[in-house]
Amino acid sequence: MALIEAALSAAVAAARPVLSAAARRAAPLSCCASYSAAASSSSFSCGSGDIEDSPPLPIPTPRGQSLLARFRGRRALAVTDITATEWCEKQMEFVLEHGRPERTQAMKAGSERHAQLEQEVIERVDVTIRSAEEMWAVKFMNFIVGANQLMLEGITRELPVFGVIEGSWMIGVIDELQMPPDGVSLHPILVDTKTRYKPTPPSEAQKRNGRLQLMCYKYLWDNLIGEKFPAENFFSYFDLDPNYLLSDDIKQFIRLLGLDAKTLEDVLKYFKVTCHTLPRSQEQLLLRYELQADHSLLEEYLFSYDASWFKDQIQEVLSFWQGARDAKFVSEEERWKCSFCKFANNCPINASSSRCC
DNA sequence: ATTGCTGAATGG
């Protein structure tokens, strides 16, 4: 174990700008993989050539299935699925049913700024991902490298995390983790930088949304380092083969980091060893708001993790996803959100406009 | 080809 740690440390220290992997699919995944939830018209050249008189029809998706089953079957909910739902459940529903609206200029600027911040500490390396197993292997490797960077250099960005919250698999990317200066504390602080188009202070709804996001990350990080990662459940839930042989491309990427792995299970072992060495995160979380125009600081918002508030929020969001109830509309005080929503014209909350006496 | 499907987040 000491050897593994030494190897990791050496690798991370040597490769000054830490390596990460940009997952880019060269080709669609193998034809019969369970990816196409909505098996549409796309070319499904799966073995059997002709469709005979009584082909094994794809199971028609029964109505009344939960959104979780329909849109996130055998997949994890993203942390941003949680926050998008908290923002407006009806809008989340529209996005699932009708697809994402076009990205705004503000969103593009935000993405660019985040890429810039990431580049300050991370060098991206492209690897081709051919399967779900390889996707997870890369996620684990990026976690290992990022966590080691945090401990050695005091900071890391865009760190992937995953785990189970209130019974549901979740996945997310921590914007930033930073060790406190000196020996003040051994516990890293979670930070999220929000860029703003206008120099106005963030609304309460935005801050609440950001709090929820950061609490998701803290929960996932603390659970990973607490070594509660349910490996057996992980492989079966995502239908992964632990013994899947990684491609030479991926193996080479792993070797760049001083490790040697042939299978996804090998990678998971390194991951577990790394998790054992990491400290819990601080109870204090930080949202940092900056102006897109000049990156000037608009507000720094420090707040505390609140386990019971967090649990309630997650349960509320999950009850929507699980179909326990219909989507809720925004509250009267937050009706202003509708003016930013692409689906406002089709939304029942605005039913008065279309039908007049 | 930044968003789609099948990356998670981007902002309000």
Short mmCIF file of C-alpha atoms (C1' of nucleotides) in Angstrom, two decimals:
data_model
loop_
_atom_site.label_atom_id
_atom_site.label_comp_id
_atom_site.label_asym_id
_atom_site.label_seq_id
_atom_site.Cartn_x
_atom_site.Cartn_y
_atom_site.Cartn_z
CA MET A 1 0.00 0.00 0.00
CA ALA A 2 2.88 2.28 0.81
CA LEU A 3 4.33 1.48 -2.55
CA ILE A 4 1.15 2.45 -4.31
CA GLU A 5 1.04 5.74 -2.46
CA ALA A 6 4.65 6.42 -3.29
CA ALA A 7 4.01 5.69 -6.92
CA LEU A 8 1.03 8.00 -6.97
CA SER A 9 2.88 10.78 -5.24
CA ALA A 10 5.82 10.49 -7.59
CA ALA A 11 3.60 10.51 -10.62
CA VAL A 12 1.58 13.52 -9.57
CA ALA A 13 4.58 15.46 -8.39
CA ALA A 14 6.49 14.79 -11.58
CA ALA A 15 3.71 15.74 -13.95
CA ARG A 16 3.45 19.27 -12.71
CA PRO A 17 0.30 20.25 -14.49
CA VAL A 18 -1.79 17.31 -13.44
CA LEU A 19 -3.23 15.07 -16.07
CA SER A 20 -6.86 14.64 -16.66
CA ALA A 21 -8.78 12.97 -19.41
CA ALA A 22 -11.19 14.50 -21.80
CA ALA A 23 -13.60 11.80 -22.66
CA ARG A 24 -14.31 11.86 -26.31
CA ARG A 25 -16.16 9.13 -28.05
CA ALA A 26 -14.63 8.07 -31.32
CA ALA A 27 -17.53 5.91 -32.33
CA PRO A 28 -20.85 4.83 -30.92
CA LEU A 29 -20.60 2.16 -28.30
CA SER A 30 -21.04 -1.47 -29.22
CA CYS A 31 -24.30 -2.00 -30.94
CA CYS A 32 -26.27 -3.92 -28.39
CA ALA A 33 -25.18 -1.96 -25.37
CA SER A 34 -27.97 -0.79 -23.15
CA TYR A 35 -27.50 2.85 -24.00
CA SER A 36 -30.33 3.61 -26.34
CA ALA A 37 -33.12 4.11 -23.87
CA ALA A 38 -35.24 5.50 -26.66
CA ALA A 39 -34.33 3.14 -29.47
CA SER A 40 -35.24 5.54 -32.21
CA SER A 41 -34.52 5.39 -35.91
CA SER A 42 -30.76 5.30 -35.50
CA SER A 43 -28.83 2.62 -37.29
CA PHE A 44 -28.95 -0.39 -35.06
CA SER A 45 -26.96 -2.85 -37.12
CA CYS A 46 -27.17 -5.57 -34.56
CA GLY A 47 -26.30 -8.95 -35.98
CA SER A 48 -29.53 -10.29 -37.33
CA GLY A 49 -30.09 -8.86 -40.78
CA ASP A 50 -33.76 -9.00 -41.64
CA ILE A 51 -36.73 -8.40 -39.51
CA GLU A 52 -38.84 -11.54 -39.69
CA ASP A 53 -42.56 -11.83 -39.24
CA SER A 54 -42.46 -11.91 -35.48
CA PRO A 55 -39.35 -10.06 -34.38
CA PRO A 56 -38.59 -9.72 -30.71
CA LEU A 57 -40.07 -6.27 -30.40
CA PRO A 58 -38.42 -3.79 -28.09
CA ILE A 59 -40.39 -3.56 -24.92
CA PRO A 60 -42.78 -0.66 -25.34
CA THR A 61 -42.17 1.83 -22.57
CA PRO A 62 -45.26 1.66 -20.42
CA ARG A 63 -46.91 4.92 -19.64
CA GLY A 64 -46.88 6.05 -16.09
CA GLN A 65 -43.24 5.13 -15.65
CA SER A 66 -41.32 7.48 -13.44
CA LEU A 67 -39.07 10.10 -14.98
CA LEU A 68 -36.20 8.37 -13.23
CA ALA A 69 -36.97 5.11 -15.03
CA ARG A 70 -37.66 6.79 -18.35
CA PHE A 71 -34.70 9.14 -18.52
CA ARG A 72 -32.14 7.90 -16.03
CA GLY A 73 -32.54 4.15 -16.19
CA ARG A 74 -29.25 2.42 -15.34
CA ARG A 75 -27.67 5.83 -15.12
CA ALA A 76 -26.91 8.12 -12.25
CA LEU A 77 -28.75 11.34 -11.57
CA ALA A 78 -26.42 14.29 -12.03
CA VAL A 79 -26.01 16.81 -9.25
CA THR A 80 -27.15 19.39 -11.77
CA ASP A 81 -30.31 17.33 -12.33
CA ILE A 82 -30.96 17.88 -8.63
CA THR A 83 -30.35 21.60 -8.78
CA ALA A 84 -32.28 22.06 -12.03
CA THR A 85 -35.22 20.32 -10.38
CA GLU A 86 -34.95 22.51 -7.31
CA TRP A 87 -35.00 25.58 -9.58
CA CYS A 88 -38.28 24.57 -11.23
CA GLU A 89 -39.71 21.06 -11.46
CA LYS A 90 -41.95 21.96 -14.38
CA GLN A 91 -39.00 23.31 -16.33
CA MET A 92 -37.05 20.13 -15.57
CA GLU A 93 -39.97 18.12 -16.89
CA PHE A 94 -40.10 20.20 -20.09
CA VAL A 95 -36.39 19.69 -20.64
CA LEU A 96 -36.76 15.92 -20.27
CA GLU A 97 -39.80 15.71 -22.54
CA HIS A 98 -38.75 18.23 -25.18
CA GLY A 99 -35.00 18.48 -24.96
CA ARG A 100 -32.70 21.22 -23.81
CA PRO A 101 -33.22 24.70 -25.13
CA GLU A 102 -30.31 26.46 -26.79
CA ARG A 103 -27.52 27.59 -24.53
CA THR A 104 -27.45 31.29 -23.73
CA GLN A 105 -24.45 33.57 -24.16
CA ALA A 106 -24.15 33.78 -20.39
CA MET A 107 -23.91 29.99 -20.18
CA LYS A 108 -21.25 29.85 -22.86
CA ALA A 109 -19.24 32.54 -21.10
CA GLY A 110 -19.59 30.59 -17.84
CA SER A 111 -18.34 27.40 -19.45
CA GLU A 112 -15.38 29.22 -20.95
CA ARG A 113 -14.43 30.77 -17.63
CA HIS A 114 -14.58 27.38 -15.94
CA ALA A 115 -12.39 25.87 -18.64
CA GLN A 116 -9.93 28.68 -18.04
CA LEU A 117 -9.91 28.12 -14.27
CA GLU A 118 -9.43 24.41 -14.80
CA GLN A 119 -6.53 25.00 -17.15
CA GLU A 120 -4.71 26.91 -14.43
CA VAL A 121 -4.16 23.65 -12.56
CA ILE A 122 -4.92 20.83 -14.96
CA GLU A 123 -3.57 19.65 -18.27
CA ARG A 124 -6.15 17.69 -20.21
CA VAL A 125 -5.24 14.60 -22.12
CA ASP A 126 -7.54 13.12 -24.73
CA VAL A 127 -8.33 9.45 -24.50
CA THR A 128 -10.83 7.49 -26.51
CA ILE A 129 -13.56 5.86 -24.50
CA ARG A 130 -15.15 2.78 -26.02
CA SER A 131 -17.36 1.46 -23.28
CA ALA A 132 -19.08 2.30 -20.06
CA GLU A 133 -16.33 0.42 -18.23
CA GLU A 134 -13.71 2.72 -19.74
CA MET A 135 -15.76 5.78 -18.94
CA TRP A 136 -15.80 4.76 -15.28
CA ALA A 137 -12.13 3.82 -15.30
CA VAL A 138 -11.30 7.34 -16.48
CA LYS A 139 -13.56 8.88 -13.85
CA PHE A 140 -11.83 6.89 -11.12
CA MET A 141 -8.41 7.83 -12.45
CA ASN A 142 -9.35 11.49 -12.58
CA PHE A 143 -10.53 11.27 -9.01
CA ILE A 144 -7.27 9.63 -7.91
CA VAL A 145 -5.14 12.22 -9.66
CA GLY A 146 -7.26 15.15 -8.49
CA ALA A 147 -7.32 13.94 -4.88
CA ASN A 148 -3.56 13.55 -4.87
CA GLN A 149 -3.16 16.97 -6.37
CA LEU A 150 -5.30 18.37 -3.58
CA MET A 151 -3.10 16.80 -0.92
CA LEU A 152 0.20 17.69 -2.57
CA GLU A 153 -0.49 21.08 -4.09
CA GLY A 154 -3.38 22.22 -1.92
CA ILE A 155 -5.90 22.62 -4.73
CA THR A 156 -7.74 20.72 -7.42
CA ARG A 157 -10.53 21.53 -9.85
CA GLU A 158 -13.25 19.67 -11.75
CA LEU A 159 -13.04 16.61 -9.53
CA PRO A 160 -15.51 13.83 -10.40
CA VAL A 161 -17.47 12.35 -7.50
CA PHE A 162 -20.18 9.71 -7.31
CA GLY A 163 -22.17 7.74 -4.82
CA VAL A 164 -25.60 7.02 -3.44
CA ILE A 165 -27.75 9.74 -1.87
CA GLU A 166 -31.06 8.78 -0.29
CA GLY A 167 -31.03 5.54 -2.24
CA SER A 168 -30.26 7.01 -5.69
CA TRP A 169 -26.98 6.88 -7.59
CA MET A 170 -25.60 10.34 -8.20
CA ILE A 171 -22.69 11.76 -10.09
CA GLY A 172 -21.15 15.18 -10.14
CA VAL A 173 -18.06 17.28 -10.71
CA ILE A 174 -16.73 19.39 -7.84
CA ASP A 175 -15.71 22.77 -9.19
CA GLU A 176 -12.88 23.32 -6.71
CA LEU A 177 -11.39 21.83 -3.55
CA GLN A 178 -8.83 23.76 -1.58
CA MET A 179 -6.76 23.00 1.52
CA PRO A 180 -6.77 25.77 4.12
CA PRO A 181 -3.53 27.76 4.38
CA ASP A 182 -0.77 26.68 6.80
CA GLY A 183 -1.83 24.11 9.29
CA VAL A 184 -5.09 25.82 10.14
CA SER A 185 -7.09 22.73 9.35
CA LEU A 186 -6.61 19.45 7.59
CA HIS A 187 -10.02 19.64 6.02
CA PRO A 188 -10.40 20.90 2.44
CA ILE A 189 -13.07 23.46 1.62
CA LEU A 190 -15.48 23.03 -1.28
CA VAL A 191 -15.75 26.03 -3.57
CA ASP A 192 -17.96 26.80 -6.54
CA THR A 193 -17.34 29.81 -8.74
CA LYS A 194 -20.47 31.24 -10.35
CA THR A 195 -19.97 33.73 -13.14
CA ARG A 196 -22.57 36.43 -13.72
CA TYR A 197 -23.50 38.37 -16.81
CA LYS A 198 -24.64 41.42 -14.86
CA PRO A 199 -22.96 42.95 -11.83
CA THR A 200 -25.99 42.32 -9.64
CA PRO A 201 -25.80 40.33 -6.43
CA PRO A 202 -27.23 36.81 -6.72
CA SER A 203 -30.85 36.32 -5.71
CA GLU A 204 -31.81 34.19 -2.75
CA ALA A 205 -33.13 31.51 -5.11
CA GLN A 206 -29.78 31.34 -6.85
CA LYS A 207 -27.87 31.12 -3.60
CA ARG A 208 -30.21 28.44 -2.30
CA ASN A 209 -29.66 26.49 -5.52
CA GLY A 210 -25.90 26.86 -5.14
CA ARG A 211 -26.05 25.74 -1.51
CA LEU A 212 -27.87 22.59 -2.55
CA GLN A 213 -25.28 21.91 -5.25
CA LEU A 214 -22.33 22.28 -2.90
CA MET A 215 -23.99 20.15 -0.23
CA CYS A 216 -24.42 17.39 -2.81
CA TYR A 217 -20.70 17.52 -3.53
CA LYS A 218 -19.77 17.50 0.14
CA TYR A 219 -22.04 14.55 0.79
CA LEU A 220 -20.51 12.61 -2.11
CA TRP A 221 -16.91 13.49 -1.21
CA ASP A 222 -17.33 12.63 2.49
CA ASN A 223 -19.00 9.37 1.57
CA LEU A 224 -16.24 8.37 -0.81
CA ILE A 225 -13.49 9.09 1.66
CA GLY A 226 -15.51 7.35 4.36
CA GLU A 227 -15.02 4.30 2.17
CA LYS A 228 -18.68 3.61 1.85
CA PHE A 229 -18.42 3.10 -1.87
CA PRO A 230 -20.70 0.15 -2.60
CA ALA A 231 -18.64 -1.62 -5.23
CA GLU A 232 -20.94 -4.62 -5.69
CA ASN A 233 -24.00 -2.45 -6.10
CA PHE A 234 -21.97 -0.24 -8.43
CA PHE A 235 -21.11 -3.00 -10.88
CA SER A 236 -24.60 -4.48 -10.94
CA TYR A 237 -26.52 -1.21 -11.06
CA PHE A 238 -24.55 0.12 -14.02
CA ASP A 239 -24.30 -3.33 -15.56
CA LEU A 240 -20.51 -3.26 -15.68
CA ASP A 241 -18.03 -6.07 -16.08
CA PRO A 242 -15.34 -5.75 -13.39
CA ASN A 243 -12.97 -7.82 -15.52
CA TYR A 244 -13.45 -5.75 -18.65
CA LEU A 245 -10.05 -5.40 -20.32
CA LEU A 246 -9.16 -1.77 -20.80
CA SER A 247 -7.88 -0.64 -24.18
CA ASP A 248 -4.19 0.05 -24.74
CA ASP A 249 -5.05 3.75 -24.99
CA ILE A 250 -6.53 3.79 -21.50
CA LYS A 251 -3.82 1.58 -20.05
CA GLN A 252 -1.22 3.94 -21.42
CA PHE A 253 -3.03 6.85 -19.85
CA ILE A 254 -3.01 5.05 -16.51
CA ARG A 255 0.70 4.29 -16.87
CA LEU A 256 1.35 8.00 -17.36
CA LEU A 257 0.20 8.31 -13.78
CA GLY A 258 2.61 5.63 -12.61
CA LEU A 259 -0.01 2.94 -12.13
CA ASP A 260 -0.59 -0.39 -13.76
CA ALA A 261 -4.12 -1.62 -14.36
CA LYS A 262 -5.62 -4.07 -16.81
CA THR A 263 -9.24 -4.09 -15.73
CA LEU A 264 -11.84 -1.81 -14.24
CA GLU A 265 -11.53 -3.75 -11.01
CA ASP A 266 -7.80 -2.97 -10.88
CA VAL A 267 -8.60 0.71 -11.17
CA LEU A 268 -11.19 0.43 -8.43
CA LYS A 269 -8.55 -1.00 -6.08
CA TYR A 270 -6.30 2.01 -6.57
CA PHE A 271 -9.34 4.21 -6.09
CA LYS A 272 -10.16 2.60 -2.76
CA VAL A 273 -6.60 2.94 -1.53
CA THR A 274 -6.65 6.62 -2.40
CA CYS A 275 -9.97 7.16 -0.66
CA HIS A 276 -8.54 5.79 2.59
CA THR A 277 -5.93 8.52 2.75
CA LEU A 278 -8.23 11.51 2.29
CA PRO A 279 -9.66 13.88 4.91
CA ARG A 280 -13.29 14.83 5.31
CA SER A 281 -14.24 18.22 3.91
CA GLN A 282 -15.03 21.30 5.99
CA GLU A 283 -18.53 21.99 7.26
CA GLN A 284 -18.21 25.44 5.72
CA LEU A 285 -18.85 25.70 2.00
CA LEU A 286 -18.11 28.61 -0.30
CA LEU A 287 -19.96 30.10 -3.25
CA ARG A 288 -17.95 32.70 -5.13
CA TYR A 289 -19.74 35.04 -7.55
CA GLU A 290 -17.72 36.89 -10.13
CA LEU A 291 -18.52 39.20 -13.05
CA GLN A 292 -18.06 37.75 -16.51
CA ALA A 293 -16.78 41.01 -17.99
CA ASP A 294 -13.67 41.37 -15.82
CA HIS A 295 -13.73 38.44 -13.35
CA SER A 296 -14.13 40.92 -10.51
CA LEU A 297 -15.49 39.46 -7.30
CA LEU A 298 -19.16 40.27 -6.71
CA GLU A 299 -19.81 38.27 -3.58
CA GLU A 300 -18.30 35.55 -1.46
CA TYR A 301 -20.95 33.55 0.29
CA LEU A 302 -19.83 31.25 3.09
CA PHE A 303 -22.41 28.95 4.65
CA SER A 304 -22.62 25.76 6.68
CA TYR A 305 -23.58 22.28 5.61
CA ASP A 306 -27.02 21.50 6.99
CA ALA A 307 -27.65 17.74 6.98
CA SER A 308 -31.37 17.84 7.76
CA TRP A 309 -32.13 20.62 5.27
CA PHE A 310 -30.13 18.74 2.66
CA LYS A 311 -31.94 15.48 3.30
CA ASP A 312 -35.34 17.17 3.02
CA GLN A 313 -34.36 18.86 -0.24
CA ILE A 314 -33.11 15.63 -1.78
CA GLN A 315 -36.22 13.73 -0.74
CA GLU A 316 -38.42 16.43 -2.21
CA VAL A 317 -36.54 16.35 -5.51
CA LEU A 318 -36.51 12.55 -5.62
CA SER A 319 -40.25 12.32 -5.03
CA PHE A 320 -40.65 14.26 -8.28
CA TRP A 321 -38.24 12.00 -10.18
CA GLN A 322 -39.78 8.86 -8.76
CA GLY A 323 -43.23 9.94 -9.87
CA ALA A 324 -44.69 10.07 -6.40
CA ARG A 325 -46.37 13.34 -7.41
CA ASP A 326 -46.71 15.76 -10.31
CA ALA A 327 -44.21 18.49 -11.06
CA LYS A 328 -44.60 21.58 -8.95
CA PHE A 329 -44.57 25.09 -10.34
CA VAL A 330 -42.45 27.88 -8.95
CA SER A 331 -43.83 29.71 -5.95
CA GLU A 332 -45.57 33.07 -6.36
CA GLU A 333 -42.47 34.90 -5.07
CA GLU A 334 -40.33 33.22 -7.69
CA ARG A 335 -42.55 33.73 -10.70
CA TRP A 336 -39.78 35.92 -12.14
CA LYS A 337 -37.98 32.72 -13.04
CA CYS A 338 -40.52 32.23 -15.83
CA SER A 339 -39.19 35.22 -17.74
CA PHE A 340 -35.93 33.29 -18.21
CA CYS A 341 -37.66 30.05 -19.17
CA LYS A 342 -37.92 28.95 -22.80
CA PHE A 343 -41.00 26.89 -22.03
CA ALA A 344 -42.99 29.66 -20.36
CA ASN A 345 -45.39 29.96 -23.32
CA ASN A 346 -46.34 26.32 -23.07
CA CYS A 347 -46.44 26.17 -19.31
CA PRO A 348 -49.78 25.69 -17.54
CA ILE A 349 -48.75 28.24 -14.94
CA ASN A 350 -49.29 30.89 -17.62
CA ALA A 351 -52.54 29.40 -18.91
CA SER A 352 -54.38 32.73 -18.79
CA SER A 353 -52.61 34.31 -21.77
CA SER A 354 -53.71 31.93 -24.53
CA ARG A 355 -57.37 31.73 -23.69
CA CYS A 356 -59.34 34.91 -23.40
CA CYS A 357 -63.06 35.59 -23.05
"C1'" DA B 1 -20.65 20.36 -32.57
"C1'" DT B 2 -21.42 23.26 -27.27
"C1'" DT B 3 -25.44 19.82 -26.53
"C1'" DG B 4 -27.00 16.57 -29.43
"C1'" DC B 5 -27.91 10.62 -28.19
"C1'" DT B 6 -24.60 8.90 -24.78
"C1'" DG B 7 -20.09 13.38 -20.71
"C1'" DA B 8 -22.00 17.28 -16.09
"C1'" DA B 9 -21.99 21.85 -15.86
"C1'" DT B 10 -22.62 26.33 -17.82
"C1'" DG B 11 -26.75 30.90 -15.78
"C1'" DG B 12 -31.23 32.70 -14.13
#
